[in-house]
CSV table of N, CA and C in Angstrom, one decimal:
chain,number,residue,atom,x,y,z
F,757,UNK,N,79.8,62.2,144.9
F,757,UNK,CA,78.5,61.8,144.9
F,757,UNK,C,78.7,60.0,145.1
F,758,UNK,N,79.7,59.4,144.5
F,758,UNK,CA,79.9,58.1,144.6
F,758,UNK,C,80.4,57.5,146.1
F,759,UNK,N,81.0,58.5,146.6
F,759,UNK,CA,81.4,58.4,148.1
F,759,UNK,C,80.3,58.4,149.1
F,760,UNK,N,79.1,59.0,148.7
F,760,UNK,CA,77.9,58.9,149.7
F,760,UNK,C,77.2,57.8,149.3
F,761,UNK,N,77.0,57.8,148.1
F,761,UNK,CA,76.3,56.4,147.7
F,761,UNK,C,76.7,55.1,148.4
F,762,UNK,N,78.3,55.0,148.2
F,762,UNK,CA,78.8,53.8,148.9
F,762,UNK,C,78.9,54.0,150.4
F,763,UNK,N,79.0,55.0,151.2
F,763,UNK,CA,78.8,54.9,152.6
F,763,UNK,C,77.2,55.0,153.1
F,764,UNK,N,76.5,55.1,152.1
F,764,UNK,CA,74.8,55.0,152.3
F,764,UNK,C,74.6,53.4,152.4
F,765,UNK,N,75.2,53.1,151.3
F,765,UNK,CA,75.1,51.5,151.0
F,765,UNK,C,75.7,50.7,152.3
F,766,UNK,N,76.8,51.0,152.4
F,766,UNK,CA,77.5,50.6,153.9
F,766,UNK,C,76.8,50.5,154.9
F,767,UNK,N,76.2,51.7,155.3
F,767,UNK,CA,75.3,52.1,156.5
F,767,UNK,C,73.9,51.0,156.5
F,768,UNK,N,73.5,51.0,155.2
F,768,UNK,CA,72.3,50.1,155.2
F,768,UNK,C,72.5,48.9,155.2
F,769,UNK,N,73.5,48.5,154.7
F,769,UNK,CA,73.8,47.1,154.9
F,769,UNK,C,74.3,46.4,156.4
F,770,UNK,N,74.7,47.4,156.9
F,770,UNK,CA,75.2,47.1,158.6
F,770,UNK,C,74.1,47.0,159.1
F,771,UNK,N,73.1,48.1,159.2
F,771,UNK,CA,71.8,48.0,159.7
F,771,UNK,C,70.9,46.7,159.4
F,772,UNK,N,71.0,46.5,158.3
F,772,UNK,CA,70.2,45.0,157.8
F,772,UNK,C,70.9,43.8,158.6
F,773,UNK,N,72.0,43.9,158.5
F,773,UNK,CA,73.0,42.6,159.1
F,773,UNK,C,72.5,42.6,160.8
F,774,UNK,N,72.5,43.5,161.2
F,774,UNK,CA,72.0,43.9,162.8
F,774,UNK,C,70.7,43.5,163.0
F,775,UNK,N,70.1,43.9,162.4
F,775,UNK,CA,68.3,43.5,162.5
F,775,UNK,C,68.1,42.3,162.0
F,776,UNK,N,68.9,41.2,161.2
F,776,UNK,CA,68.8,40.0,160.9
F,776,UNK,C,69.3,39.3,162.1
F,777,UNK,N,70.3,39.7,162.7
F,777,UNK,CA,71.0,39.2,163.9
F,777,UNK,C,69.8,39.2,165.2
F,778,UNK,N,69.5,40.4,165.3
F,778,UNK,CA,68.5,40.5,166.5
F,778,UNK,C,67.2,39.5,166.3
F,779,UNK,N,66.9,39.7,165.2
F,779,UNK,CA,65.7,38.8,164.8
F,779,UNK,C,65.9,37.5,165.0
F,780,UNK,N,67.0,36.6,164.4
F,780,UNK,CA,67.6,35.5,164.8
F,780,UNK,C,67.5,35.0,166.3
F,781,UNK,N,68.0,36.0,167.0
F,781,UNK,CA,68.2,35.9,168.3
F,781,UNK,C,66.9,35.8,169.1
F,782,UNK,N,65.9,36.4,169.0
F,782,UNK,CA,64.6,36.8,169.5
F,782,UNK,C,63.5,35.6,169.1
F,783,UNK,N,63.8,35.1,167.7
F,783,UNK,CA,62.7,34.4,167.2
F,783,UNK,C,63.2,32.9,167.0
F,784,UNK,N,64.6,32.6,167.0
F,784,UNK,CA,65.0,31.3,166.8
F,784,UNK,C,66.1,30.8,168.0
F,785,UNK,N,66.6,31.6,168.5
F,785,UNK,CA,67.7,31.2,169.3
F,785,UNK,C,67.4,31.5,170.9
F,786,UNK,N,66.4,32.1,171.1
F,786,UNK,CA,65.9,32.5,172.3
F,786,UNK,C,65.8,31.1,173.2
F,787,UNK,N,66.5,31.1,174.5
F,787,UNK,CA,66.4,30.1,175.1
F,787,UNK,C,65.0,29.8,175.6
F,788,UNK,N,64.8,28.7,175.8
F,788,UNK,CA,63.2,28.1,176.2
F,788,UNK,C,63.2,27.2,177.3
F,789,UNK,N,62.6,27.2,178.5
F,789,UNK,CA,62.8,26.4,179.7
F,789,UNK,C,61.3,25.6,179.7
F,790,UNK,N,61.3,24.4,179.7
F,790,UNK,CA,60.1,23.8,180.0
F,790,UNK,C,59.9,23.1,181.5
F,791,UNK,N,58.9,23.4,182.3
F,791,UNK,CA,58.6,22.8,183.1
F,791,UNK,C,57.2,22.2,183.0
F,792,UNK,N,57.2,21.0,183.9
F,792,UNK,CA,56.0,20.2,184.1
F,792,UNK,C,55.5,20.2,185.4
F,793,UNK,N,54.4,20.7,185.6
F,793,UNK,CA,53.5,20.5,186.7
F,793,UNK,C,52.6,19.6,186.8
F,794,UNK,N,52.4,18.7,187.8
F,794,UNK,CA,51.4,17.5,187.7
F,794,UNK,C,51.0,17.5,189.3
F,795,UNK,N,49.6,16.6,189.1
F,795,UNK,CA,49.0,16.6,190.6
F,795,UNK,C,47.9,15.5,190.2
F,796,UNK,N,47.3,15.0,191.3
F,796,UNK,CA,46.0,14.1,191.1
F,796,UNK,C,45.1,14.3,192.3
F,797,UNK,N,44.1,13.8,192.0
F,797,UNK,CA,43.1,13.9,193.1
F,797,UNK,C,42.4,12.4,192.8
F,798,UNK,N,41.2,12.3,193.5
F,798,UNK,CA,40.6,11.1,193.8
F,798,UNK,C,39.9,10.8,192.3
F,799,UNK,N,39.5,11.3,191.6
F,799,UNK,CA,39.0,11.0,190.2
F,799,UNK,C,39.8,11.8,189.1
F,800,UNK,N,40.7,12.3,189.3
F,800,UNK,CA,41.5,13.2,187.9
F,800,UNK,C,43.1,13.1,188.3
F,801,UNK,N,43.6,13.0,187.3
F,801,UNK,CA,45.1,13.2,187.0
F,801,UNK,C,45.3,14.4,186.1
F,802,UNK,N,46.3,15.3,186.4
F,802,UNK,CA,46.6,16.4,185.4
F,802,UNK,C,47.9,16.7,185.4
F,803,UNK,N,48.3,17.4,184.4
F,803,UNK,CA,49.6,17.6,184.0
F,803,UNK,C,49.4,19.0,183.1
F,804,UNK,N,50.4,19.9,183.6
F,804,UNK,CA,50.6,21.1,182.9
F,804,UNK,C,52.0,21.5,182.5
F,805,UNK,N,52.1,21.5,181.2
F,805,UNK,CA,53.5,21.6,180.6
F,805,UNK,C,53.8,23.3,180.0
F,806,UNK,N,54.5,24.1,180.9
F,806,UNK,CA,54.8,25.3,180.4
F,806,UNK,C,56.3,25.7,179.9
F,807,UNK,N,56.0,26.1,178.7
F,807,UNK,CA,57.0,26.4,177.9
F,807,UNK,C,57.4,28.1,178.3
F,808,UNK,N,58.5,28.5,179.0
F,808,UNK,CA,58.8,29.9,179.1
F,808,UNK,C,59.9,30.1,178.3
F,809,UNK,N,60.0,31.6,177.6
F,809,UNK,CA,61.0,32.0,177.0
F,809,UNK,C,61.2,33.3,177.6
F,810,UNK,N,62.6,33.6,178.1
F,810,UNK,CA,62.9,34.8,178.8
F,810,UNK,C,64.1,35.5,178.2
F,811,UNK,N,63.9,36.7,178.0
F,811,UNK,CA,65.1,37.5,177.2
F,811,UNK,C,66.2,37.8,178.4
F,812,UNK,N,65.8,38.2,179.6
F,812,UNK,CA,66.5,38.2,180.9
F,812,UNK,C,65.7,38.4,181.9
F,813,UNK,N,65.8,38.4,183.0
F,813,UNK,CA,65.2,38.4,184.3
F,813,UNK,C,64.5,39.5,184.6
F,814,UNK,N,64.5,40.7,183.9
F,814,UNK,CA,63.7,41.7,184.3
F,814,UNK,C,62.8,42.0,183.5
F,815,UNK,N,63.4,41.7,181.7
F,815,UNK,CA,62.7,42.3,180.6
F,815,UNK,C,61.6,42.0,180.1
F,816,UNK,N,61.5,40.7,179.7
F,816,UNK,CA,60.2,40.1,179.3
F,816,UNK,C,60.1,38.5,179.6
F,817,UNK,N,59.0,37.9,179.6
F,817,UNK,CA,58.7,36.6,179.8
F,817,UNK,C,57.6,36.4,178.7
F,818,UNK,N,57.8,35.2,177.8
F,818,UNK,CA,56.2,34.8,177.4
F,818,UNK,C,56.1,33.3,177.5
F,819,UNK,N,55.1,32.7,177.8
F,819,UNK,CA,54.8,31.4,178.2
F,819,UNK,C,53.6,30.8,177.1
F,820,UNK,N,53.9,29.5,177.1
F,820,UNK,CA,53.1,28.7,176.2
F,820,UNK,C,52.8,27.9,176.9
F,821,UNK,N,51.6,27.6,177.3
F,821,UNK,CA,51.0,26.6,178.6
F,821,UNK,C,49.9,25.3,177.7
F,822,UNK,N,50.4,24.2,178.2
F,822,UNK,CA,49.6,23.2,177.7
F,822,UNK,C,48.9,22.4,178.9
F,823,UNK,N,47.6,22.1,179.1
F,823,UNK,CA,47.1,21.6,180.1
F,823,UNK,C,46.5,20.0,179.5
F,824,UNK,N,47.0,19.0,180.6
F,824,UNK,CA,46.1,17.8,180.0
F,824,UNK,C,45.3,17.3,181.3
F,825,UNK,N,44.2,16.7,181.2
F,825,UNK,CA,43.7,16.1,182.4
F,825,UNK,C,43.2,14.7,182.1
F,826,UNK,N,43.2,13.6,182.9
F,826,UNK,CA,42.8,12.4,182.7
F,826,UNK,C,41.9,12.0,183.8
F,827,UNK,N,40.6,11.4,183.4
F,827,UNK,CA,39.6,11.1,184.2
F,827,UNK,C,40.0,9.6,184.5
F,828,UNK,N,40.2,9.3,185.9
F,828,UNK,CA,40.9,8.2,186.4
F,828,UNK,C,39.9,7.0,186.6
F,829,UNK,N,38.6,7.3,186.5
F,829,UNK,CA,37.7,6.2,186.9
F,829,UNK,C,37.1,5.4,185.5
F,830,UNK,N,35.8,5.0,185.5
F,830,UNK,CA,35.3,4.4,184.4
F,830,UNK,C,35.2,5.4,183.2
F,831,UNK,N,35.9,4.9,182.2
F,831,UNK,CA,36.1,5.8,180.6
F,831,UNK,C,34.4,5.9,180.4
F,832,UNK,N,34.2,7.0,179.8
F,832,UNK,CA,32.9,7.6,179.4
F,832,UNK,C,31.9,8.0,180.6
F,833,UNK,N,32.1,7.9,181.5
F,833,UNK,CA,31.3,8.2,182.7
F,833,UNK,C,31.1,9.7,182.9
F,834,UNK,N,32.2,10.2,182.7
F,834,UNK,CA,32.1,12.0,182.7
F,834,UNK,C,32.5,12.4,181.2
F,835,UNK,N,31.4,13.4,180.6
F,835,UNK,CA,31.8,13.9,179.3
F,835,UNK,C,31.5,15.3,179.2
F,836,UNK,N,31.3,16.1,180.2
F,836,UNK,CA,31.4,17.5,180.4
F,836,UNK,C,31.9,17.9,181.6
F,837,UNK,N,32.8,19.0,181.5
F,837,UNK,CA,33.3,19.6,182.8
F,837,UNK,C,33.3,21.0,182.6
F,838,UNK,N,33.8,21.8,183.9
F,838,UNK,CA,34.0,22.9,183.7
F,838,UNK,C,35.2,23.2,184.9
F,839,UNK,N,36.3,24.1,184.1
F,839,UNK,CA,37.6,23.9,184.8
F,839,UNK,C,38.2,25.5,185.1
F,840,UNK,N,38.8,25.6,186.2
F,840,UNK,CA,39.4,27.0,186.4
F,840,UNK,C,41.0,26.4,186.6
F,841,UNK,N,42.0,27.1,186.2
F,841,UNK,CA,43.2,27.2,186.3
F,841,UNK,C,43.8,28.3,186.8
F,842,UNK,N,44.2,28.6,188.1
F,842,UNK,CA,44.7,29.5,188.9
F,842,UNK,C,46.0,29.3,189.4
F,843,UNK,N,46.8,30.7,189.5
F,843,UNK,CA,48.1,30.7,190.4
F,843,UNK,C,48.1,31.9,191.4
F,844,UNK,N,49.4,32.2,191.8
F,844,UNK,CA,49.6,33.3,192.7
F,844,UNK,C,49.0,34.7,192.1
F,845,UNK,N,48.9,34.9,190.8
F,845,UNK,CA,48.5,35.9,190.5
F,845,UNK,C,46.7,35.9,190.1
F,846,UNK,N,46.3,35.0,190.4
F,846,UNK,CA,44.7,35.0,190.0
F,846,UNK,C,44.6,34.1,188.9
F,847,UNK,N,43.5,34.1,188.3
F,847,UNK,CA,43.0,33.2,187.2
F,847,UNK,C,43.7,33.1,185.6
F,848,UNK,N,44.2,32.1,185.3
F,848,UNK,CA,45.0,31.9,184.1
F,848,UNK,C,44.1,31.5,182.8
F,849,UNK,N,43.2,30.8,183.3
F,849,UNK,CA,42.2,30.2,182.3
F,849,UNK,C,41.0,29.3,183.0
F,850,UNK,N,40.0,29.6,182.4
F,850,UNK,CA,38.7,29.0,182.9
F,850,UNK,C,37.8,28.6,181.6
F,851,UNK,N,36.9,27.6,181.7
F,851,UNK,CA,36.2,27.4,180.4
F,851,UNK,C,35.5,26.0,180.6
F,852,UNK,N,34.4,25.6,179.8
F,852,UNK,CA,34.1,24.3,179.8
F,852,UNK,C,34.5,23.6,178.8
F,853,UNK,N,34.3,22.1,178.8
F,853,UNK,CA,35.1,21.3,177.7
F,853,UNK,C,34.2,20.1,177.9
F,854,UNK,N,34.2,19.4,177.0
F,854,UNK,CA,33.7,18.0,176.8
F,854,UNK,C,34.8,17.0,176.1
F,855,UNK,N,34.2,16.0,176.2
F,855,UNK,CA,34.9,14.9,175.6
F,855,UNK,C,35.4,13.6,176.4
F,856,UNK,N,36.1,12.7,175.9
F,856,UNK,CA,36.4,11.7,176.8
F,856,UNK,C,37.1,11.6,177.7
F,857,UNK,N,38.1,12.7,178.1
F,857,UNK,CA,38.9,13.1,179.1
F,857,UNK,C,40.2,11.7,179.3
F,858,UNK,N,40.6,11.3,178.0
F,858,UNK,CA,41.7,10.6,178.2
F,858,UNK,C,42.9,10.6,177.3
F,859,UNK,N,43.4,11.7,177.3
F,859,UNK,CA,43.2,12.7,178.3
F,859,UNK,C,42.5,14.0,177.3
F,860,UNK,N,42.2,15.0,177.9
F,860,UNK,CA,41.7,16.2,177.3
F,860,UNK,C,42.7,17.0,177.6
F,861,UNK,N,42.7,18.1,176.5
F,861,UNK,CA,43.8,19.1,176.3
F,861,UNK,C,43.5,20.4,176.1
F,862,UNK,N,44.2,21.4,176.7
F,862,UNK,CA,43.8,22.7,176.4
F,862,UNK,C,45.0,23.4,176.3
F,863,UNK,N,45.5,24.1,175.2
F,863,UNK,CA,46.4,24.7,175.0
F,863,UNK,C,46.2,26.3,175.3
F,864,UNK,N,46.9,26.9,176.0
F,864,UNK,CA,46.9,28.5,176.4
F,864,UNK,C,48.1,29.1,175.8
F,865,UNK,N,48.0,30.0,174.9
F,865,UNK,CA,49.1,30.6,174.2
F,865,UNK,C,49.2,32.0,174.8
F,866,UNK,N,48.2,32.4,175.8
F,866,UNK,CA,48.5,33.7,176.2
F,866,UNK,C,48.9,34.0,177.7
F,867,UNK,N,49.2,32.8,178.4
F,867,UNK,CA,49.5,32.7,179.8
F,867,UNK,C,51.0,33.2,179.8
F,868,UNK,N,50.9,34.4,181.1
F,868,UNK,CA,52.4,34.7,181.4
F,868,UNK,C,52.5,34.2,182.5
F,869,UNK,N,53.3,33.2,182.9
F,869,UNK,CA,53.8,32.5,184.0
F,869,UNK,C,55.3,32.9,184.3
F,870,UNK,N,55.2,33.4,185.4
F,870,UNK,CA,56.7,33.8,186.0
F,870,UNK,C,57.3,32.5,187.1
F,871,UNK,N,58.6,32.9,187.4
F,871,UNK,CA,59.2,31.7,188.2
F,871,UNK,C,59.0,31.7,189.4
F,872,UNK,N,58.3,32.6,190.1
F,872,UNK,CA,57.9,32.5,191.6
F,872,UNK,C,56.2,31.7,191.2
F,873,UNK,N,55.7,32.0,190.2
F,873,UNK,CA,54.4,31.2,189.8
F,873,UNK,C,54.8,29.5,189.7
F,874,UNK,N,56.0,29.4,189.0
F,874,UNK,CA,56.1,27.9,188.8
F,874,UNK,C,56.6,27.2,190.1
F,875,UNK,N,57.2,28.0,190.9
F,875,UNK,CA,57.8,27.6,192.5
F,875,UNK,C,56.5,27.2,193.1
F,876,UNK,N,55.6,28.0,193.0
F,876,UNK,CA,54.4,27.7,193.5
F,876,UNK,C,53.7,26.8,193.3
F,877,UNK,N,53.3,26.6,191.9
F,877,UNK,CA,52.7,25.7,191.3
F,877,UNK,C,51.2,26.2,190.7
F,878,UNK,N,50.2,25.7,190.0
F,878,UNK,CA,48.9,26.2,189.7
F,878,UNK,C,47.9,25.2,190.5
F,879,UNK,N,46.8,25.8,190.4
F,879,UNK,CA,45.6,25.2,191.2
F,879,UNK,C,44.6,24.9,190.1
F,880,UNK,N,44.2,23.8,189.7
F,880,UNK,CA,43.1,23.3,189.0
F,880,UNK,C,42.0,22.7,189.5
F,881,UNK,N,40.8,23.6,189.4
F,881,UNK,CA,39.6,23.0,190.2
F,881,UNK,C,38.6,22.6,188.7
F,882,UNK,N,38.3,21.3,189.1
F,882,UNK,CA,37.5,20.7,187.9
F,882,UNK,C,35.9,20.4,189.0
F,883,UNK,N,35.0,20.7,188.0
F,883,UNK,CA,33.6,20.3,188.5
F,883,UNK,C,32.8,19.7,187.4
F,884,UNK,N,32.1,18.5,187.9
F,884,UNK,CA,31.4,17.8,186.7
F,884,UNK,C,30.3,17.4,187.6
F,885,UNK,N,29.3,16.8,186.7
F,885,UNK,CA,27.9,16.4,187.3
F,885,UNK,C,28.6,15.2,188.2
F,886,UNK,N,28.3,15.6,189.5
F,886,UNK,CA,28.6,14.6,190.5
F,886,UNK,C,29.6,15.0,191.6
F,887,UNK,N,30.5,16.0,191.3
F,887,UNK,CA,31.7,16.6,191.9
F,887,UNK,C,32.4,17.7,191.5
F,888,UNK,N,33.3,18.2,192.6
F,888,UNK,CA,34.2,19.4,192.3
F,888,UNK,C,35.3,18.7,193.0
F,889,UNK,N,36.7,18.8,192.5
F,889,UNK,CA,38.0,18.4,193.0
F,889,UNK,C,38.9,19.5,192.4
F,890,UNK,N,40.0,19.9,193.4
F,890,UNK,CA,40.8,20.7,193.3
F,890,UNK,C,42.3,20.2,193.4
F,891,UNK,N,42.9,20.4,192.3
F,891,UNK,CA,44.2,19.7,192.3
F,891,UNK,C,45.6,20.7,192.2
F,892,UNK,N,46.2,20.3,193.1
F,892,UNK,CA,47.8,21.5,193.0
F,892,UNK,C,48.8,20.8,192.2
F,893,UNK,N,48.8,21.5,191.2
F,893,UNK,CA,49.8,21.3,190.2
F,893,UNK,C,51.1,21.5,190.7
F,894,UNK,N,52.2,20.9,190.9
F,894,UNK,CA,53.2,21.0,191.4
F,894,UNK,C,54.4,20.6,190.4
F,895,UNK,N,55.9,21.1,190.6
F,895,UNK,CA,57.1,20.7,189.6
F,895,UNK,C,57.0,19.2,189.7
F,896,UNK,N,57.6,18.6,188.7
F,896,UNK,CA,58.1,17.3,188.9
F,896,UNK,C,59.4,17.2,188.8
């Protein structure tokens, strides 16, 4: 009876240690790659910082995306915009924003951005009272 308890304890301890090691790898030690995509137009400057975590080339990629845009003309001239952020695989984010745009910032935690997508870049379209401009954000 003692041998069974000892064996069960050793097996459970081993499984717990393996589980802890796997959790540490996935949640703390998983390498993160940061890529900055930037571009500008006549009235806007934009920057998109993408943090990509990869388990391996084919298994899983998760991204955290932070978009910043600056109005480059007279401050306070624009207070509301509509935007669309798109890439090779379609729409990534769209919406309405208001503020001073010095800079305006959006955080998108649900973006899944692949390596080919990062190579191509992203396309940001900003529409405001008085105009629409498209900015191709590319690696810096």
